[in-house]
């Protein structure tokens, strides 16, 4: 049971990490185009 929970947690963290990275890239692109 704990093994499945660990896999689920790591997967969720991975998805959140990808989302944050794409979000930061988008913000950087906006900053570049605005200047």
Coordinates of C-alpha atoms in Angstrom, one line a residue:
X1 CA 0.0 0.0 0.0
X2 CA 2.7 2.5 1.0
X3 CA 4.6 1.6 -2.3
X4 CA 1.5 2.6 -4.3
X5 CA 1.2 5.8 -2.3
X6 CA 4.8 6.7 -2.9
X7 CA 4.4 6.1 -6.7
X8 CA 1.3 8.3 -6.7
X9 CA 3.0 11.0 -4.8
X10 CA 6.1 11.0 -7.0
X11 CA 3.9 11.1 -10.1
X12 CA 1.9 14.1 -8.7
X13 CA 5.1 15.9 -7.9
X14 CA 6.4 15.3 -11.4
X15 CA 3.2 16.7 -12.9
X16 CA 3.3 19.7 -10.7
X17 CA 7.0 20.2 -11.5
X18 CA 6.3 20.2 -15.3
X19 CA 3.4 22.6 -14.8
X20 CA 5.6 25.0 -12.8
X21 CA 8.4 24.8 -15.4
X22 CA 6.0 25.5 -18.3
X23 CA 4.4 28.4 -16.4
X24 CA 7.8 30.0 -15.6
X25 CA 8.8 29.6 -19.3
X26 CA 5.6 31.3 -20.3
X27 CA 6.3 34.2 -17.9
X28 CA 9.8 34.6 -19.3
X29 CA 8.5 34.7 -22.8
X30 CA 6.0 37.4 -21.9
X31 CA 8.8 39.4 -20.2
X32 CA 11.0 39.1 -23.3
X33 CA 8.2 40.1 -25.8
X34 CA 7.0 43.0 -23.6
X35 CA 10.5 44.7 -23.5

